C-alpha cells in the first residue's frame, strides 16, 4: 500500500520530521499564472464555476511549489448564492450580496437540500482534481462556517466589526438563529457532496469567529462546528476536519475537544510557543506565519518560519500562514518559506 499522504498523516495525529505545508489562498492574485487564467475566465465568479479553469488554478501552485496539499478553488460565498442570494464582486472592493435582515428575505431562501444544482460545477472541479493531482498531494475541500457566512449575508458585504450581524443577533435572535440553522444544514450538504466527489479532508473557515464573545462564541462558533463535524464524520467514515476559528485567542484552547475537529488552524495573533503548550497538546494544529512575511521577505521570514516549525516540532503540525496570502506577496518569498520549512 502506498504511504499515506503527509497532510493526512498529520491530521491523524502523527508527528512528522517535516510538517506538510500548504498556504491559504495559494491559488491567487500574487501568481501571474492565476491572473492570466482569471482573465481568461472573465471574472472571479466565472472562474469558480468553470470546472476546467478552476481545476487549472488549483493545480498552478502545486506545479510551481510542490505543496503537500491542494485546496479546491471556490469561495465561501457560493453557498449563499446557491441558497438564492444575489452575489457579485466589485473589483478592488470585495463581495456584495443581497441582504438578509427581515423575515421575508429569509423566507425567500431555498432549503439546504436544493443547493446542489448551482454548486454542481464545484463538485466537478473536485472530481477533476482527484483524478489529476500527484499521488502524494492531498485534496482539501472547504466551506465557510455559518457565523462567518451569515456576517456577509446580513451586511451584504464584508464589515470591519461584523456590526450588522451582531445587531441582528441582538434585535431579532429568532431570525438570526434561523439563518445560522439554514447555513449549518447547507454547509453539511455542501461539504458532504465535496467529500463524495473526492475531497480527502475539509476545512471550515470561521474567519470572523474572533468577534463572538463568551456564550455567543459557544453558541454560534463552537456549536455549529460541532454539529457539522459530527454529521460529516458519521456520513463519511470519520473524514478528517480542520477547523479555523480565526482570532479565537484563548478560546483556541479546547476547540478540538469541543468540536471534534482533528486539526485547529491558528492565526498569527497567538505565539507558536503558547499554542504548542495550550492547543497542540489536544491534537494537530495548523499555522501560523504572519502573511505579511510573504510581502516583506528577508531574514525575518526565515527566522519566523524556523521558529514556528521548531515550536510545533513535538506534535502533529501542518505548516501554513495565519491568514490568506495577499495579492502584493512576492512569489519568491513563498519559495523561501518552503525551503525554510523543509530544512533549506
Ligand atoms: O485558499 C485557496 O486558495 C482556495 C480558494 C479560496 C478563496 N476564498 C478564493 C478567493 C478560499 C478558501 C476562500 C475563502 C474565503 N472567501 C474566506 C475565508 C478565508 C478568509 O480569507 O478569511 C472569505 C472571508 C471569503 C470571501 C471573499 N472572497 C472575500 C472577502 C473576497 C474579496 C477579498 C479579496 O481577497 O479580494 C473574496 C475573493 C476571493 N476568493 C479571491 C480568491 C482567490 C480573490 C478574487 C480575485 O481573483 O479577484
Tab-separated table of N, CA and C and ligand atoms in Angstrom, residues 22-29 34 38 43-45 47-48 57-58 61 71-77 89-95 142-144 148 152 158 203 205-208 244 246 323-327, ligand 1:
chain	number	residue	atom	x	y	z
A	22	UNK	N	0.993	23.813	3.083
A	22	UNK	CA	0.182	24.453	2.028
A	22	UNK	C	-0.131	25.839	2.561
A	23	UNK	N	-0.653	26.733	1.741
A	23	UNK	CA	-0.996	28.058	2.269
A	23	UNK	C	-2.384	28.492	1.803
A	24	UNK	N	-3.061	29.191	2.718
A	24	UNK	CA	-4.379	29.728	2.395
A	24	UNK	C	-4.264	30.718	1.237
A	25	UNK	N	-5.217	30.613	0.306
A	25	UNK	CA	-5.251	31.416	-0.923
A	25	UNK	C	-4.042	31.141	-1.819
A	26	UNK	N	-3.549	29.884	-1.756
A	26	UNK	CA	-2.348	29.592	-2.553
A	26	UNK	C	-2.590	29.777	-4.043
A	27	UNK	N	-3.812	29.575	-4.493
A	27	UNK	CA	-4.164	29.946	-5.865
A	27	UNK	C	-4.734	31.354	-5.794
A	28	UNK	N	-3.980	32.332	-6.201
A	28	UNK	CA	-4.488	33.695	-6.035
A	28	UNK	C	-3.696	34.714	-6.829
A	29	UNK	N	-4.074	35.959	-6.614
A	29	UNK	CA	-3.585	37.040	-7.487
A	29	UNK	C	-2.105	37.324	-7.389
A	34	UNK	N	-2.120	32.695	-12.264
A	34	UNK	CA	-3.513	32.824	-11.804
A	34	UNK	C	-4.189	34.009	-12.492
A	38	UNK	N	-7.531	33.822	-14.704
A	38	UNK	CA	-8.697	34.580	-14.264
A	38	UNK	C	-9.168	35.515	-15.382
A	43	UNK	N	-14.138	36.834	-15.002
A	43	UNK	CA	-14.172	37.398	-13.653
A	43	UNK	C	-14.070	36.264	-12.638
A	44	UNK	N	-13.981	36.638	-11.371
A	44	UNK	CA	-13.731	35.661	-10.311
A	44	UNK	C	-14.822	34.591	-10.221
A	45	UNK	N	-16.097	35.016	-10.246
A	45	UNK	CA	-17.163	34.012	-10.096
A	45	UNK	C	-17.232	33.076	-11.295
A	47	UNK	N	-14.747	32.138	-12.951
A	47	UNK	CA	-13.631	31.202	-12.727
A	47	UNK	C	-14.059	30.099	-11.756
A	48	UNK	N	-14.742	30.475	-10.673
A	48	UNK	CA	-15.201	29.474	-9.690
A	48	UNK	C	-16.109	28.430	-10.337
A	57	UNK	N	-6.356	26.490	-11.972
A	57	UNK	CA	-5.765	27.400	-10.978
A	57	UNK	C	-5.454	26.673	-9.662
A	58	UNK	N	-6.226	25.636	-9.349
A	58	UNK	CA	-5.917	24.853	-8.138
A	58	UNK	C	-4.562	24.163	-8.289
A	61	UNK	N	-0.357	26.355	-8.101
A	61	UNK	CA	0.624	26.429	-7.003
A	61	UNK	C	1.250	25.061	-6.670
A	71	UNK	N	-5.983	23.004	-2.224
A	71	UNK	CA	-7.323	23.345	-1.745
A	71	UNK	C	-8.174	23.704	-2.943
A	72	UNK	N	-9.324	23.069	-3.002
A	72	UNK	CA	-10.324	23.342	-4.033
A	72	UNK	C	-10.417	24.839	-4.291
A	73	UNK	N	-10.446	25.249	-5.537
A	73	UNK	CA	-10.654	26.664	-5.843
A	73	UNK	C	-12.149	26.951	-5.933
A	74	UNK	N	-12.620	27.743	-5.005
A	74	UNK	CA	-14.041	28.145	-4.954
A	74	UNK	C	-14.114	29.317	-3.984
A	75	UNK	N	-15.273	29.591	-3.410
A	75	UNK	CA	-15.365	30.650	-2.408
A	75	UNK	C	-16.445	30.304	-1.396
A	76	UNK	N	-16.286	30.812	-0.176
A	76	UNK	CA	-17.284	30.524	0.864
A	76	UNK	C	-18.640	31.159	0.548
A	77	UNK	N	-18.663	32.169	-0.328
A	77	UNK	CA	-19.918	32.875	-0.593
A	77	UNK	C	-20.749	32.227	-1.695
A	89	UNK	N	-18.977	40.516	-7.243
A	89	UNK	CA	-17.723	41.033	-6.690
A	89	UNK	C	-17.393	42.366	-7.336
A	90	UNK	N	-17.103	43.360	-6.524
A	90	UNK	CA	-16.722	44.678	-7.028
A	90	UNK	C	-15.191	44.736	-7.010
A	91	UNK	N	-14.603	44.914	-8.198
A	91	UNK	CA	-13.146	44.915	-8.311
A	91	UNK	C	-12.526	45.924	-7.357
A	92	UNK	N	-11.516	45.484	-6.620
A	92	UNK	CA	-10.826	46.368	-5.698
A	92	UNK	C	-11.561	46.570	-4.381
A	93	UNK	N	-12.792	46.080	-4.270
A	93	UNK	CA	-13.536	46.275	-3.022
A	93	UNK	C	-13.913	44.970	-2.348
A	94	UNK	N	-14.427	43.983	-3.112
A	94	UNK	CA	-14.799	42.718	-2.496
A	94	UNK	C	-16.227	42.329	-2.799
A	95	UNK	N	-16.739	41.366	-2.032
A	95	UNK	CA	-18.053	40.799	-2.346
A	95	UNK	C	-19.219	41.698	-1.966
A	142	UNK	N	-13.615	22.731	1.252
A	142	UNK	CA	-13.844	23.718	2.309
A	142	UNK	C	-15.208	24.376	2.181
A	143	UNK	N	-15.589	25.015	3.279
A	143	UNK	CA	-16.773	25.876	3.310
A	143	UNK	C	-16.539	26.924	4.375
A	144	UNK	N	-17.310	28.002	4.310
A	144	UNK	CA	-17.316	28.971	5.393
A	144	UNK	C	-18.148	28.411	6.539
A	148	UNK	N	-19.570	33.101	9.979
A	148	UNK	CA	-18.828	33.949	9.039
A	148	UNK	C	-19.643	34.204	7.774
A	152	UNK	N	-21.650	38.059	6.144
A	152	UNK	CA	-21.712	38.634	4.789
A	152	UNK	C	-23.155	38.725	4.291
A	158	UNK	N	-18.439	42.630	3.235
A	158	UNK	CA	-17.532	42.475	4.365
A	158	UNK	C	-17.619	43.701	5.258
A	203	UNK	N	-12.029	21.768	5.358
A	203	UNK	CA	-11.707	22.844	6.291
A	203	UNK	C	-12.904	23.785	6.419
A	205	UNK	N	-13.918	27.406	7.486
A	205	UNK	CA	-13.334	28.738	7.701
A	205	UNK	C	-14.290	29.606	8.519
A	206	UNK	N	-13.955	29.849	9.791
A	206	UNK	CA	-14.750	30.799	10.575
A	206	UNK	C	-13.903	32.055	10.787
A	207	UNK	N	-13.746	32.811	9.710
A	207	UNK	CA	-12.807	33.935	9.678
A	207	UNK	C	-13.145	35.022	10.689
A	208	UNK	N	-14.435	35.128	11.055
A	208	UNK	CA	-14.852	36.191	11.990
A	208	UNK	C	-15.255	35.632	13.352
A	244	UNK	N	-11.087	26.362	11.629
A	244	UNK	CA	-10.319	27.616	11.711
A	244	UNK	C	-11.178	28.705	12.346
A	246	UNK	N	-10.842	31.730	13.440
A	246	UNK	CA	-9.803	32.763	13.400
A	246	UNK	C	-9.969	33.791	14.516
A	323	UNK	N	-3.233	33.605	7.858
A	323	UNK	CA	-4.391	34.028	7.062
A	323	UNK	C	-3.947	33.977	5.596
A	324	UNK	N	-4.869	34.228	4.675
A	324	UNK	CA	-4.556	34.060	3.264
A	324	UNK	C	-3.437	34.964	2.755
A	325	UNK	N	-2.681	34.438	1.804
A	325	UNK	CA	-1.624	35.241	1.164
A	325	UNK	C	-2.285	36.376	0.374
A	326	UNK	N	-1.642	37.545	0.396
A	326	UNK	CA	-2.245	38.737	-0.213
A	326	UNK	C	-1.714	38.963	-1.639
A	327	UNK	N	-2.454	39.710	-2.448
A	327	UNK	CA	-2.055	39.910	-3.846
A	327	UNK	C	-0.682	40.566	-4.009
B	1	LIG	O1	-7.319	29.173	-0.365
B	1	LIG	C1	-7.496	28.942	-1.575
B	1	LIG	O2	-6.575	29.055	-2.428
B	1	LIG	C2	-8.842	28.385	-2.018
B	1	LIG	C3	-9.784	29.326	-2.508
B	1	LIG	C4	-10.447	30.304	-1.546
B	1	LIG	C5	-10.872	31.580	-1.969
B	1	LIG	N1	-11.581	32.158	-0.960
B	1	LIG	C6	-10.623	32.162	-3.292
B	1	LIG	C7	-10.729	33.620	-3.458
B	1	LIG	C8	-10.838	30.155	-0.216
B	1	LIG	C9	-10.579	29.013	0.747
B	1	LIG	C10	-11.578	31.325	0.134
B	1	LIG	C11	-12.199	31.530	1.449
B	1	LIG	C12	-12.866	32.800	1.743
B	1	LIG	N2	-13.550	33.617	0.894
B	1	LIG	C13	-12.967	33.343	3.041
B	1	LIG	C14	-12.452	32.701	4.302
B	1	LIG	C15	-10.972	32.836	4.456
B	1	LIG	C16	-10.523	34.215	4.705
B	1	LIG	O3	-9.769	34.750	3.849
B	1	LIG	O4	-10.850	34.772	5.765
B	1	LIG	C17	-13.669	34.556	2.950
B	1	LIG	C18	-13.990	35.501	4.081
B	1	LIG	C19	-14.060	34.712	1.583
B	1	LIG	C20	-14.889	35.797	0.994
B	1	LIG	C21	-14.138	36.569	-0.007
B	1	LIG	N3	-13.734	36.095	-1.240
B	1	LIG	C22	-13.687	37.911	0.099
B	1	LIG	C23	-13.895	38.807	1.309
B	1	LIG	C24	-13.041	38.210	-1.102
B	1	LIG	C25	-12.507	39.563	-1.513
B	1	LIG	C26	-11.199	39.847	-0.873
B	1	LIG	C27	-10.093	39.570	-1.848
B	1	LIG	O5	-9.094	38.946	-1.449
B	1	LIG	O6	-10.227	40.022	-2.997
B	1	LIG	C28	-13.039	37.037	-1.897
B	1	LIG	C29	-12.434	36.892	-3.223
B	1	LIG	C30	-11.528	35.715	-3.441
B	1	LIG	N4	-11.743	34.435	-3.012
B	1	LIG	C31	-10.334	35.726	-4.222
B	1	LIG	C32	-9.844	34.412	-4.234
B	1	LIG	C33	-8.632	33.905	-4.965
B	1	LIG	C34	-9.778	36.920	-4.956
B	1	LIG	C35	-10.658	37.091	-6.143
B	1	LIG	C36	-9.979	37.633	-7.375
B	1	LIG	O7	-9.318	36.859	-8.093
B	1	LIG	O8	-10.178	38.813	-7.626
